XYZ file of C-alpha atoms in Angstrom:
785
model
C 21.347 1.384 -31.911
C 22.291 0.244 -35.462
C 20.145 3.021 -36.925
C 21.943 5.568 -34.749
C 25.322 4.264 -35.869
C 24.345 4.390 -39.551
C 23.013 7.912 -39.116
C 26.205 9.165 -37.526
C 28.530 7.280 -39.891
C 27.706 9.362 -42.976
C 28.815 12.980 -43.566
C 25.227 14.085 -43.887
C 24.429 12.558 -40.549
C 27.441 14.270 -39.051
C 26.276 17.647 -40.279
C 22.844 17.025 -38.810
C 24.452 15.980 -35.541
C 26.457 19.214 -35.517
C 23.239 21.174 -35.811
C 21.675 19.309 -32.918
C 24.831 19.196 -30.840
C 25.364 21.809 -28.108
C 28.335 22.343 -25.833
C 25.982 23.947 -23.325
C 23.739 20.941 -23.026
C 24.246 18.578 -20.093
C 23.067 15.023 -19.724
C 22.549 13.291 -16.344
C 21.273 9.747 -16.154
C 18.729 8.798 -13.473
C 18.072 12.357 -12.290
C 15.436 11.060 -9.848
C 17.793 8.624 -8.115
C 19.580 9.078 -4.802
C 22.750 10.367 -6.492
C 20.934 12.048 -9.381
C 18.886 14.403 -7.189
C 21.999 15.814 -5.511
C 23.974 16.028 -8.769
C 21.067 17.785 -10.513
C 20.840 20.323 -7.688
C 24.526 21.248 -8.115
C 24.525 21.278 -11.936
C 21.412 23.488 -11.893
C 23.611 26.246 -10.474
C 25.010 26.610 -14.002
C 21.512 27.381 -15.301
C 21.006 29.974 -12.559
C 24.375 31.518 -13.345
C 23.521 31.702 -17.047
C 20.123 33.263 -16.316
C 21.771 35.929 -14.127
C 24.292 36.812 -16.858
C 21.498 37.071 -19.452
C 19.613 39.509 -17.232
C 22.760 41.652 -16.828
C 23.325 41.760 -20.603
C 19.693 42.721 -21.186
C 19.935 45.530 -18.636
C 23.089 46.854 -20.311
C 21.344 46.911 -23.695
C 18.404 48.838 -22.237
C 20.781 51.453 -20.762
C 22.116 52.279 -24.239
C 18.580 53.053 -25.416
C 18.285 55.641 -28.183
C 21.984 56.580 -27.940
C 23.003 53.147 -29.168
C 24.884 53.143 -32.456
C 23.567 50.922 -35.195
C 26.153 48.146 -35.283
C 24.437 46.243 -38.060
C 22.086 43.287 -37.723
C 21.621 41.919 -34.232
C 23.544 38.718 -33.529
C 21.520 35.526 -33.176
C 20.375 34.779 -29.641
C 22.868 32.805 -27.658
C 21.885 29.207 -27.057
C 20.954 28.738 -23.388
C 22.244 26.115 -21.037
C 19.915 23.152 -20.649
C 19.840 19.760 -18.958
C 18.618 16.469 -20.420
C 18.226 13.323 -18.344
C 16.667 9.931 -17.849
C 14.596 8.742 -14.898
C 14.173 5.450 -13.093
C 10.435 5.960 -12.612
C 8.664 6.062 -15.976
C 5.660 7.823 -14.405
C 7.677 11.023 -13.900
C 6.984 13.416 -16.777
C 8.800 16.575 -15.643
C 11.438 17.687 -13.123
C 12.492 21.203 -12.193
C 15.490 22.524 -14.184
C 15.371 19.539 -16.570
C 14.546 20.674 -20.098
C 13.720 17.203 -21.370
C 13.244 13.769 -19.845
C 14.509 11.242 -22.357
C 13.080 7.704 -22.456
C 15.796 5.164 -21.822
C 15.005 3.368 -25.068
C 15.833 6.582 -27.006
C 18.568 8.062 -24.844
C 21.602 7.152 -27.015
C 20.846 9.660 -29.771
C 20.155 12.384 -27.193
C 23.391 11.626 -25.336
C 25.394 12.230 -28.526
C 23.959 15.750 -28.822
C 25.102 16.809 -25.338
C 28.425 18.485 -24.666
C 28.835 17.261 -21.095
C 27.621 13.942 -19.695
C 27.504 12.776 -16.096
C 26.941 9.025 -16.181
C 26.462 7.243 -12.861
C 26.998 3.482 -12.927
C 27.467 3.054 -9.177
C 23.738 3.203 -8.378
C 22.029 1.072 -11.018
C 23.622 -1.926 -12.710
C 21.195 -1.649 -15.632
C 23.052 1.508 -16.714
C 26.169 -0.488 -17.580
C 24.862 -1.798 -20.904
C 23.550 1.655 -21.885
C 26.915 3.291 -21.116
C 28.792 0.650 -23.092
C 26.521 1.214 -26.106
C 27.073 4.951 -25.828
C 30.852 4.532 -25.648
C 30.790 2.463 -28.860
C 28.813 5.166 -30.679
C 31.065 7.854 -29.218
C 34.213 6.112 -30.465
C 32.788 5.873 -33.982
C 31.840 9.561 -33.915
C 35.228 10.642 -32.565
C 36.955 8.495 -35.188
C 35.096 10.433 -37.904
C 36.019 13.747 -36.295
C 39.630 12.848 -35.535
C 40.844 14.714 -38.641
C 39.211 17.988 -37.600
C 41.013 20.633 -35.559
C 39.227 21.477 -32.362
C 39.923 24.397 -30.054
C 41.031 23.147 -26.663
C 40.444 26.125 -24.425
C 40.079 24.268 -21.155
C 40.197 27.287 -18.909
C 36.464 27.725 -18.943
C 35.700 24.183 -17.998
C 33.006 22.014 -19.505
C 30.397 23.958 -21.393
C 32.742 26.871 -22.213
C 35.373 25.108 -24.335
C 34.597 23.423 -27.667
C 35.188 19.890 -26.452
C 33.017 17.104 -25.228
C 33.283 16.113 -21.589
C 32.433 12.820 -19.950
C 32.312 12.249 -16.175
C 31.836 8.613 -15.186
C 30.768 8.083 -11.571
C 31.884 4.585 -10.639
C 32.500 2.782 -7.357
C 35.530 1.900 -5.281
C 34.398 -1.726 -5.520
C 36.580 -1.890 -8.642
C 39.429 -1.771 -6.075
C 37.770 -4.469 -3.952
C 40.527 -7.127 -3.979
C 43.522 -4.859 -4.514
C 46.540 -5.940 -2.504
C 48.190 -3.444 -0.118
C 50.917 -1.309 -1.615
C 53.331 -2.450 1.079
C 52.590 -5.728 2.903
C 54.555 -4.509 5.895
C 52.420 -1.362 6.201
C 48.877 -2.428 5.233
C 47.457 0.919 6.404
C 49.244 2.834 3.633
C 46.468 4.578 1.663
C 45.869 4.327 -2.064
C 45.914 7.530 -4.133
C 44.605 8.390 -7.613
C 47.824 7.469 -9.434
C 47.509 3.886 -8.140
C 44.383 3.229 -10.231
C 46.359 1.011 -12.653
C 46.999 -1.412 -9.767
C 43.326 -1.814 -8.845
C 41.754 -5.259 -8.904
C 37.950 -5.410 -9.084
C 35.590 -7.324 -6.861
C 34.238 -10.368 -8.785
C 30.777 -8.810 -8.933
C 32.114 -5.522 -10.342
C 34.211 -6.662 -13.312
C 31.827 -4.988 -15.748
C 32.272 -1.676 -13.903
C 36.020 -2.206 -14.245
C 35.671 -2.712 -18.021
C 33.597 0.462 -18.413
C 36.199 2.449 -16.452
C 38.991 1.163 -18.698
C 36.954 2.029 -21.803
C 36.503 5.624 -20.632
C 40.222 5.941 -19.807
C 41.076 4.564 -23.255
C 38.825 7.119 -24.999
C 40.293 9.946 -22.910
C 43.821 8.944 -23.939
C 43.158 8.354 -27.634
C 40.897 11.337 -28.390
C 42.229 13.888 -25.924
C 41.862 16.749 -28.419
C 38.147 16.104 -28.875
C 36.970 14.946 -25.487
C 37.844 15.240 -21.832
C 36.907 12.137 -19.831
C 37.482 11.217 -16.211
C 36.480 8.355 -13.910
C 35.414 9.077 -10.317
C 35.867 6.212 -7.875
C 33.147 7.141 -5.375
C 33.073 5.735 -1.887
C 29.967 4.442 -0.153
C 27.560 7.402 -0.192
C 25.488 8.497 2.771
C 23.446 11.473 3.940
C 19.901 12.713 3.405
C 17.425 9.911 2.802
C 20.342 7.426 2.782
C 20.913 4.722 0.199
C 22.890 1.620 1.162
C 22.959 2.664 4.798
C 19.184 3.223 4.963
C 18.650 -0.240 6.458
C 20.920 0.541 9.402
C 19.523 4.034 9.925
C 16.038 2.557 9.914
C 16.979 -0.153 12.416
C 18.740 2.407 14.591
C 15.684 4.690 14.465
C 13.521 1.739 15.498
C 16.010 1.080 18.334
C 16.997 -2.447 17.418
C 19.224 -3.838 20.193
C 22.046 -4.681 17.767
C 22.970 -3.752 14.243
C 24.524 -6.605 12.248
C 28.258 -6.726 11.500
C 30.298 -8.790 9.052
C 33.278 -10.505 10.591
C 35.010 -8.638 13.417
C 34.217 -5.213 12.018
C 37.786 -3.952 11.660
C 37.661 -3.396 7.899
C 38.031 0.158 6.584
C 35.171 1.487 4.447
C 35.685 4.480 2.104
C 32.721 6.824 2.594
C 31.594 10.135 1.112
C 28.617 12.339 1.724
C 26.368 12.474 -1.336
C 26.415 16.297 -1.186
C 30.220 16.292 -1.305
C 30.107 13.975 -4.327
C 27.746 16.395 -6.085
C 30.049 19.344 -5.294
C 33.021 17.456 -6.731
C 31.131 16.889 -9.974
C 30.160 20.571 -10.148
C 33.800 21.588 -9.675
C 34.831 19.211 -12.460
C 32.264 20.772 -14.818
C 33.440 24.278 -13.916
C 37.167 23.493 -14.237
C 37.869 20.174 -15.912
C 41.299 18.768 -14.897
C 43.819 16.875 -16.996
C 43.355 13.645 -15.101
C 42.082 10.194 -15.973
C 41.027 8.884 -12.569
C 40.217 10.464 -9.222
C 38.999 9.234 -5.861
C 35.915 10.722 -4.209
C 36.213 9.532 -0.622
C 36.521 11.171 2.772
C 39.867 11.764 4.399
C 38.860 10.262 7.747
C 39.113 6.499 8.028
C 35.916 4.741 9.074
C 35.815 1.203 10.375
C 32.676 -0.881 10.351
C 32.846 -1.879 14.002
C 33.170 1.685 15.206
C 29.867 2.686 13.595
C 27.984 -0.529 14.452
C 26.785 -0.903 10.890
C 26.641 -3.860 8.579
C 28.121 -3.251 5.139
C 26.822 -5.381 2.317
C 30.260 -5.151 0.758
C 33.162 -6.631 2.670
C 35.349 -3.786 1.561
C 38.640 -3.059 3.287
C 40.406 -0.124 1.608
C 42.340 2.818 2.951
C 42.173 5.646 0.397
C 43.283 9.261 0.325
C 41.660 11.770 -2.108
C 44.784 13.830 -2.820
C 43.450 15.647 -5.900
C 40.213 16.719 -4.223
C 42.019 17.939 -1.118
C 44.957 19.669 -2.790
C 43.341 21.083 -5.948
C 39.618 21.669 -5.441
C 39.689 23.189 -1.949
C 36.317 21.561 -1.469
C 34.092 22.864 1.318
C 33.236 19.527 2.878
C 29.715 19.046 4.197
C 31.320 17.823 7.384
C 35.033 17.616 8.044
C 34.443 15.272 10.961
C 34.501 11.493 10.644
C 31.330 9.556 9.952
C 31.046 8.519 13.592
C 31.328 12.094 14.829
C 28.821 13.209 12.205
C 26.135 10.636 13.114
C 23.953 12.998 15.250
C 23.688 15.475 12.363
C 23.010 12.619 9.950
C 20.215 11.346 12.183
C 18.560 14.779 12.175
C 18.939 14.976 8.411
C 17.579 11.444 7.998
C 14.503 12.280 10.095
C 13.901 15.497 8.164
C 14.250 13.906 4.722
C 12.058 10.949 5.626
C 9.493 13.035 7.502
C 9.868 10.981 10.677
C 7.782 12.913 13.186
C 7.268 10.955 16.412
C 3.687 11.443 17.621
C 3.121 11.683 21.371
C -0.473 11.003 22.386
C -2.298 10.846 25.726
C -5.680 9.081 25.861
C -7.827 10.362 28.733
C -11.330 9.358 29.764
C -13.580 7.537 32.254
C -13.172 3.800 32.959
C -14.602 1.102 30.633
C -14.985 3.609 27.792
C -12.401 1.988 25.464
C -9.149 3.886 26.096
C -6.953 0.779 25.794
C -8.603 -0.359 22.567
C -8.165 3.085 21.032
C -4.558 3.386 22.251
C -3.493 0.063 20.750
C -5.283 0.908 17.520
C -3.304 4.156 17.235
C -0.031 2.358 18.067
C -0.629 -0.250 15.386
C -1.519 2.301 12.703
C 1.260 4.832 13.453
C 3.995 2.511 14.747
C 4.062 4.077 18.213
C 5.041 2.646 21.600
C 2.208 1.665 23.937
C 2.724 2.875 27.521
C 0.336 2.243 30.399
C 0.626 2.150 34.210
C -0.615 -1.442 34.018
C 2.086 -2.600 31.579
C 5.070 -0.350 32.334
C 6.411 -2.697 35.016
C 6.353 -5.676 32.655
C 8.093 -3.608 29.969
C 10.843 -2.560 32.385
C 11.276 -6.170 33.552
C 11.607 -7.434 29.968
C 14.136 -4.726 29.112
C 16.256 -5.339 32.219
C 16.136 -9.111 31.721
C 17.405 -8.742 28.163
C 20.168 -6.356 29.227
C 21.402 -8.566 32.068
C 21.394 -11.609 29.795
C 23.369 -9.620 27.219
C 25.900 -8.516 29.846
C 26.348 -12.081 31.021
C 26.797 -13.572 27.533
C 28.896 -10.698 26.224
C 28.359 -8.542 23.182
C 30.778 -10.457 20.924
C 29.696 -13.941 22.017
C 27.782 -14.569 18.810
C 30.511 -13.294 16.470
C 32.585 -15.753 14.405
C 36.133 -16.588 15.363
C 38.655 -14.138 13.893
C 40.771 -15.240 10.946
C 44.543 -14.914 10.878
C 44.318 -11.683 8.893
C 41.883 -10.173 11.398
C 43.959 -11.227 14.366
C 46.706 -8.915 13.198
C 44.286 -6.025 12.893
C 44.389 -3.392 15.565
C 41.422 -3.717 17.924
C 39.206 -0.680 18.429
C 40.223 1.777 21.085
C 37.259 1.312 23.466
C 38.214 2.548 26.945
C 35.137 2.406 29.151
C 35.017 3.180 32.799
C 34.802 -0.329 34.283
C 33.690 0.833 37.692
C 30.839 2.942 36.303
C 29.717 0.077 34.077
C 29.684 -2.336 36.988
C 27.633 0.092 39.081
C 25.072 0.417 36.281
C 24.804 -3.355 35.959
C 24.470 -3.870 39.702
C 21.744 -1.211 39.885
C 19.875 -2.906 37.061
C 20.035 -6.291 38.803
C 18.687 -4.814 42.047
C 15.844 -3.062 40.203
C 14.945 -6.281 38.399
C 14.916 -8.259 41.637
C 12.675 -5.659 43.295
C 10.200 -5.630 40.397
C 10.080 -9.426 40.222
C 9.357 -9.661 43.938
C 5.819 -8.408 43.331
C 5.992 -5.533 45.804
C 3.421 -2.834 45.154
C 4.948 0.327 43.677
C 4.507 3.733 45.224
C 3.192 6.640 43.156
C 6.685 8.124 42.926
C 8.177 4.842 41.674
C 5.392 4.412 39.124
C 5.922 7.952 37.856
C 9.652 7.315 37.647
C 9.192 4.188 35.536
C 6.695 5.950 33.277
C 9.175 8.805 32.706
C 11.936 6.283 32.081
C 9.797 4.515 29.512
C 8.766 7.770 27.806
C 12.344 9.091 27.673
C 14.099 6.018 26.293
C 15.517 6.185 22.803
C 12.823 4.014 21.209
C 9.982 6.183 22.527
C 11.765 9.408 21.518
C 12.361 8.101 17.980
C 9.032 6.451 17.286
C 6.658 8.282 19.636
C 4.278 6.850 22.216
C 0.669 6.575 23.364
C 0.072 6.941 27.115
C -3.098 5.094 28.117
C -5.182 6.401 31.034
C -2.545 8.523 32.734
C -2.297 11.112 34.267
C -5.657 11.388 35.996
C -4.978 14.376 38.277
C -3.254 17.741 37.993
C -0.732 16.631 40.628
C 0.293 13.661 38.493
C 0.631 15.986 35.474
C 2.993 18.283 37.341
C 5.118 15.385 38.600
C 5.205 13.550 35.260
C 6.245 16.547 33.150
C 8.460 18.208 35.741
C 11.850 19.142 34.316
C 13.827 18.095 37.385
C 17.392 17.131 36.495
C 16.516 16.396 32.872
C 17.345 18.847 30.106
C 15.589 19.444 26.801
C 18.606 18.374 24.768
C 16.496 17.853 21.676
C 14.181 20.806 22.152
C 15.825 22.829 19.413
C 15.986 20.116 16.761
C 12.850 21.112 14.875
C 13.111 24.891 15.131
C 15.894 27.367 15.819
C 13.631 30.371 16.324
C 13.862 32.413 19.490
C 11.072 31.580 21.967
C 8.595 34.221 23.110
C 9.131 35.832 26.483
C 5.864 34.383 27.750
C 6.988 30.880 26.834
C 10.182 31.228 28.842
C 8.175 31.463 32.048
C 5.559 28.958 30.949
C 8.021 26.159 30.145
C 10.599 26.962 32.791
C 9.619 23.940 34.918
C 8.260 21.721 32.114
C 10.223 19.082 30.213
C 9.100 20.003 26.695
C 10.284 16.802 25.022
C 7.842 14.880 27.215
C 4.805 17.008 26.385
C 2.233 15.282 24.160
C 1.303 16.477 20.693
C -2.327 15.422 21.077
C -4.497 14.827 24.152
C -7.570 12.743 23.314
C -10.421 13.170 25.814
C -13.157 10.527 25.542
C -16.534 11.588 26.948
C -19.599 9.513 27.882
C -22.441 9.670 30.376
C -22.544 7.551 33.545
C -25.548 5.636 32.222
C -23.660 4.785 29.040
C -20.628 3.517 31.000
C -22.758 1.402 33.347
C -24.717 0.016 30.413
C -21.480 -0.800 28.604
C -20.073 -2.502 31.712
C -23.176 -4.707 31.929
C -22.741 -5.703 28.293
C -19.200 -6.972 28.912
C -18.448 -10.602 29.882
C -18.541 -11.410 33.590
C -15.051 -12.989 33.689
C -13.293 -9.592 34.096
C -13.027 -8.616 37.771
C -12.738 -4.943 36.803
C -16.336 -5.042 35.572
C -17.759 -5.783 38.986
C -20.582 -3.348 39.695
C -19.053 -2.031 42.893
C -15.607 -1.643 41.267
C -16.976 0.179 38.230
C -19.037 2.581 40.323
C -16.082 3.265 42.610
C -13.696 3.971 39.711
C -16.291 6.125 37.985
C -16.891 8.108 41.154
C -13.145 8.725 41.600
C -12.815 9.830 37.986
C -15.708 12.281 38.230
C -14.233 13.676 41.451
C -10.879 14.401 39.738
C -12.518 15.574 36.498
C -14.300 18.621 37.860
C -14.272 21.891 35.961
C -11.509 23.377 38.106
C -9.477 20.270 38.919
C -9.472 18.308 35.639
C -5.977 17.509 34.294
C -7.098 18.804 30.904
C -6.647 22.321 32.290
C -2.926 21.596 32.645
C -2.600 20.961 28.918
C -4.909 23.839 28.005
C -2.578 26.262 29.758
C 0.312 24.885 27.690
C -1.638 25.514 24.428
C -2.184 21.780 23.978
C -5.926 21.848 23.516
C -7.542 18.429 24.024
C -9.417 16.699 21.235
C -12.820 15.901 22.781
C -14.446 12.833 21.209
C -17.883 11.717 22.475
C -18.503 7.962 22.631
C -22.149 7.033 22.088
C -22.249 3.753 20.165
C -22.352 0.491 22.118
C -21.897 -1.505 18.921
C -18.521 0.141 18.135
C -16.443 -2.324 20.146
C -13.364 -1.734 17.973
C -13.514 2.084 18.496
C -13.331 2.567 14.729
C -15.424 5.731 14.764
C -13.374 7.284 17.555
C -10.122 6.322 15.823
C -11.302 8.020 12.613
C -11.723 11.310 14.508
C -8.250 10.978 16.070
C -6.600 10.013 12.759
C -8.130 13.075 11.123
C -6.363 15.231 13.714
C -3.043 13.344 13.566
C -2.829 13.115 9.793
C -1.343 10.389 7.651
C 1.119 7.964 9.290
C 4.817 8.380 8.462
C 5.573 6.119 5.489
C 9.058 4.936 6.411
C 10.921 1.685 6.479
C 8.883 -0.992 8.157
C 5.668 1.038 8.074
C 5.975 1.530 4.309
C 6.172 -2.227 3.861
C 3.364 -2.815 6.362
C 1.047 -0.207 4.834
C 1.764 -1.295 1.273
C 1.337 -4.940 2.269
C -1.926 -4.086 4.047
C -3.173 -2.112 1.044
C -2.138 -4.883 -1.325
C -3.714 -7.490 0.932
C -6.913 -5.453 1.201
C -7.016 -5.026 -2.571
C -6.434 -8.744 -3.109
C -9.055 -9.577 -0.496
C -11.569 -7.245 -2.164
C -10.861 -8.737 -5.564
C -11.034 -12.230 -4.118
C -14.272 -11.388 -2.331
C -15.767 -9.956 -5.527
C -14.715 -13.010 -7.523
C -16.047 -15.303 -4.817
C -19.333 -13.399 -4.730
C -19.611 -13.538 -8.516
C -18.738 -17.227 -8.502
C -21.198 -17.945 -5.672
C -23.912 -15.961 -7.472
C -23.234 -17.841 -10.686
C -23.283 -21.171 -8.867
C -26.510 -20.169 -7.084
C -28.147 -19.219 -10.375
C -26.992 -22.473 -11.909
C -28.265 -24.421 -8.902
C -31.639 -22.654 -8.991
C -31.870 -23.292 -12.730
C -31.090 -26.964 -12.228
C -33.591 -27.192 -9.361
C -36.217 -25.451 -11.508
C -35.571 -27.834 -14.371
C -35.703 -30.847 -12.037
C -38.957 -29.614 -10.508
C -40.467 -28.911 -13.919
C -39.505 -32.389 -15.074
C -40.963 -33.912 -11.895
C -44.113 -31.834 -12.211
C -44.485 -32.836 -15.874
C -44.179 -36.506 -15.012
C -46.571 -36.090 -12.102
C -49.062 -34.239 -14.317
C -48.936 -36.967 -16.955
C -49.395 -39.616 -14.269
C -52.345 -37.762 -12.753
C -53.849 -37.251 -16.202
C -53.547 -40.951 -16.893
C -55.098 -41.796 -13.532
C -57.918 -39.310 -14.160
C -58.571 -40.761 -17.605
C -58.573 -44.253 -16.136
C -61.020 -43.153 -13.421
C -63.261 -41.477 -15.974
C -63.145 -44.562 -18.168
C -64.025 -46.799 -15.247
C -66.864 -44.491 -14.190
C -68.292 -44.261 -17.733
C -68.237 -48.004 -18.450
C -71.851 -48.749 -17.219
C -73.211 -45.773 -19.124
C -71.353 -46.853 -22.237
C -72.767 -50.387 -21.969
C -76.260 -49.038 -21.416
C -76.024 -46.765 -24.456
C -74.585 -49.527 -26.620
C -77.281 -52.008 -25.596
C -80.379 -49.803 -25.490
C -79.830 -46.510 -27.331
C -77.428 -46.963 -30.191
C -79.337 -49.826 -31.919
C -82.377 -47.521 -32.357
C -80.670 -44.128 -32.552
C -78.048 -45.043 -35.151
C -80.509 -45.979 -37.968
C -82.562 -42.858 -37.187
C -79.554 -40.600 -37.481
C -78.547 -42.257 -40.735
C -82.042 -41.663 -42.074
C -81.927 -38.003 -41.032
C -78.560 -37.586 -42.745
C -79.927 -39.310 -45.824
C -83.221 -37.370 -46.190
C -82.162 -34.059 -44.658
C -85.664 -32.879 -43.687
C -86.545 -29.261 -42.950
C -87.136 -29.997 -39.285
C -84.615 -32.731 -38.477
C -85.470 -32.796 -34.794
C -89.184 -33.306 -35.345
C -88.447 -35.837 -38.054
C -86.078 -37.682 -35.740
C -88.651 -37.765 -32.962
C -91.346 -39.010 -35.289
C -89.035 -41.545 -36.776
C -88.004 -42.860 -33.396
C -91.638 -43.064 -32.349
C -92.349 -45.184 -35.418
C -89.434 -47.453 -34.661
C -90.697 -47.965 -31.083
C -94.534 -48.032 -31.229
C -94.888 -50.335 -28.240
C -93.648 -47.663 -25.846
C -90.701 -49.516 -24.493
C -89.281 -46.213 -23.512
C -91.741 -46.154 -20.609
C -91.242 -49.759 -19.525
C -90.714 -50.444 -15.825
C -87.272 -49.826 -14.538
C -86.823 -46.859 -16.803
C -89.092 -44.445 -14.815
C -90.834 -45.065 -11.456
C -93.687 -42.653 -12.200
C -94.320 -44.296 -15.542
C -94.351 -47.694 -13.859
C -97.105 -46.558 -11.434
C -99.113 -45.014 -14.246
C -98.931 -48.175 -16.358
C -100.027 -50.213 -13.394
C -103.172 -48.137 -12.927
C -103.982 -48.253 -16.680
C -103.721 -52.037 -16.703
C -106.132 -52.296 -13.771
C -108.555 -50.019 -15.548
C -108.351 -51.992 -18.802
C -109.003 -55.247 -16.999
C -112.079 -53.754 -15.303
C -113.481 -52.480 -18.598
C -113.057 -55.849 -20.265
C -115.038 -57.503 -17.495
C -117.887 -54.985 -17.790
C -117.868 -55.001 -21.600
C -118.384 -51.232 -21.774
C -117.306 -49.016 -24.610
C -116.090 -45.565 -23.467
C -115.511 -42.782 -25.873
C -112.571 -40.597 -25.168
C -113.387 -37.385 -23.372
C -112.038 -34.565 -25.507
C -112.721 -30.840 -25.226
C -114.424 -29.093 -28.164
C -111.308 -27.361 -29.296
C -109.586 -30.694 -29.473
C -112.150 -32.141 -31.831
C -110.712 -33.505 -35.057
C -112.044 -34.901 -38.254
C -112.944 -38.502 -38.419
C -110.711 -38.893 -41.388
C -107.760 -37.903 -39.358
C -108.627 -39.969 -36.339
C -108.730 -43.091 -38.369
C -105.000 -42.883 -38.628
C -104.574 -42.689 -34.870
C -104.034 -45.997 -33.163
C -105.148 -46.874 -29.724
C -101.753 -46.211 -28.187
C -101.739 -42.685 -29.575
C -105.208 -41.995 -28.125
C -104.099 -43.271 -24.788
């Protein structure tokens, strides 16, 4: 903001601002808001008017053609009208008829380049600080320009004269605690000239300061700017703003709408379309006024409309300037109460509130009730069934009788002294008619509570009553399992004494001649939008009945077969009630049911939802759907995080278990290795002792000798050496070898026998084994043996 002030404070900056500035540029804040949409629609008429004039001028130039006289160089093209604006939703990038959407952080510099500004501070409190900053910059700019002479041709209105124009849309809450002009006549209305006496509501003192700042600028710099403050009443119409809560509750048929106090306070109201027309008239012909009231002429009291106003406002105002000067074509010259039916139609149209009417038809045990309640929950419809209609009527009558006994105003606070003097509402009801209605309701309730079985006519009457009540007409309904015959269809949808009072709400086109005869005896507002026909084979239904728990008496084999037989009898090709709807061009949606596992009827519901379309996103349903979507998103994210956490913990646990097992296995392996080594050591101990005692003493010196001499044939040398070390043949001694022991025994016997005989025996050798005597001398007796 400081940079903008410095830029506009110098002469150079002023010249640049003059280049950028345009008297034909309009600025509207919050063009996507409740007020902004209507204001933009009216101001856009200026663009259309300018475009039409440009086309006319172009056509005139083309008519001149070659006969045109050269009047010198063509004048520069005239700057077109254009609209700048801010938005409340930063995601919006473009809007029809808006040349530029300015970010709110950069809007001050753009506002200074616009010739006409419509600033609304009644809708968004955050706009107050922005408007105050703009007014400070505007005062500095006007102070610099105060020495210049400006043409003040006001006849053309804003955009035609060379002046700036500022329209501030404020609220009548800046009059909130203003005392009556005459205490003796508190109903005397305030007019525009009384604005100096206004006293603001404590919560709207900042609005009051902004209004005074605009009035001050209009007074001080009247030659350079035209500024006016509009004290707008509580706006209504279209999608509704403050009153949306009560329209929503009324559409949902809440028994009571809340009221503050006794409800006798007067509330200044104005239709949002009328407010937009007033602003357009100001732009077209700007008046020499500082303050004006934008309220309706008809007085509206809170209690008369059964609405709860967040603001405890009690003001009687009269818009004299609007009525006497503008000749405004009011959207509705009736009071708010008289205009409610039209407002309800407009509210439904703007919000897209289409009440679905659905009939679910099919054989028993197929899942009609589950599907019906699923549709009601998703689309916010009323569930109606022959089995539950009596209970619904009993609950409604019980509540009504209790309300009549306690009185409507029993829960209201005691009136204060100021309210006691107020004039009570003029409610003149026919007491006798009211008493007859109450007595009839008590008798009906007593009859229903007695438990007497209802006749077919009574049941049809209660079903029609339930389908025609205000809640069902507003929200729509789902009729479960009825009608089942063509006769019931004719009786249920028979026009009788009822009239299609709302038949022409959606369309005003003339009906076809064929339709006049077709719907002559049919109550069209009762006809369904969709007839869902569930189909399944007898085997499937019997199988499904056997899968259900045995506690339900309706699932008895005999009962199921009897109900199925009756349904098939009334569902023949020529007698099925679906023919009734086919003739009325309401073609049933046939959905086959084949899955036993689909207990929740999710697959069937998907087919029905595809035909019905998306649910109406209004009021309570918007909150429910958004909460469900948010909850589902949170649950999915939570589930993913839980899965990731569980997977991480599982991996960590498996890793720890693996490490523990590896450590255990390592210890076990070491222990087993030690035990194995101990066993091997114990098993090898006798062999070790034997080797130490008998082998090593002889083998060790032989090996040392082999290592020392290193003969060519170490094995033969070792054998010869060992033989020399053990010439007595101890290697064959008894105990070493059993065969050797037997052989030695026989040799000893033979030697003893030879000694006794004293015989010398030469060794028996073959010729090839003969050797020299010289060599045999070296052979001892043991070697010969």
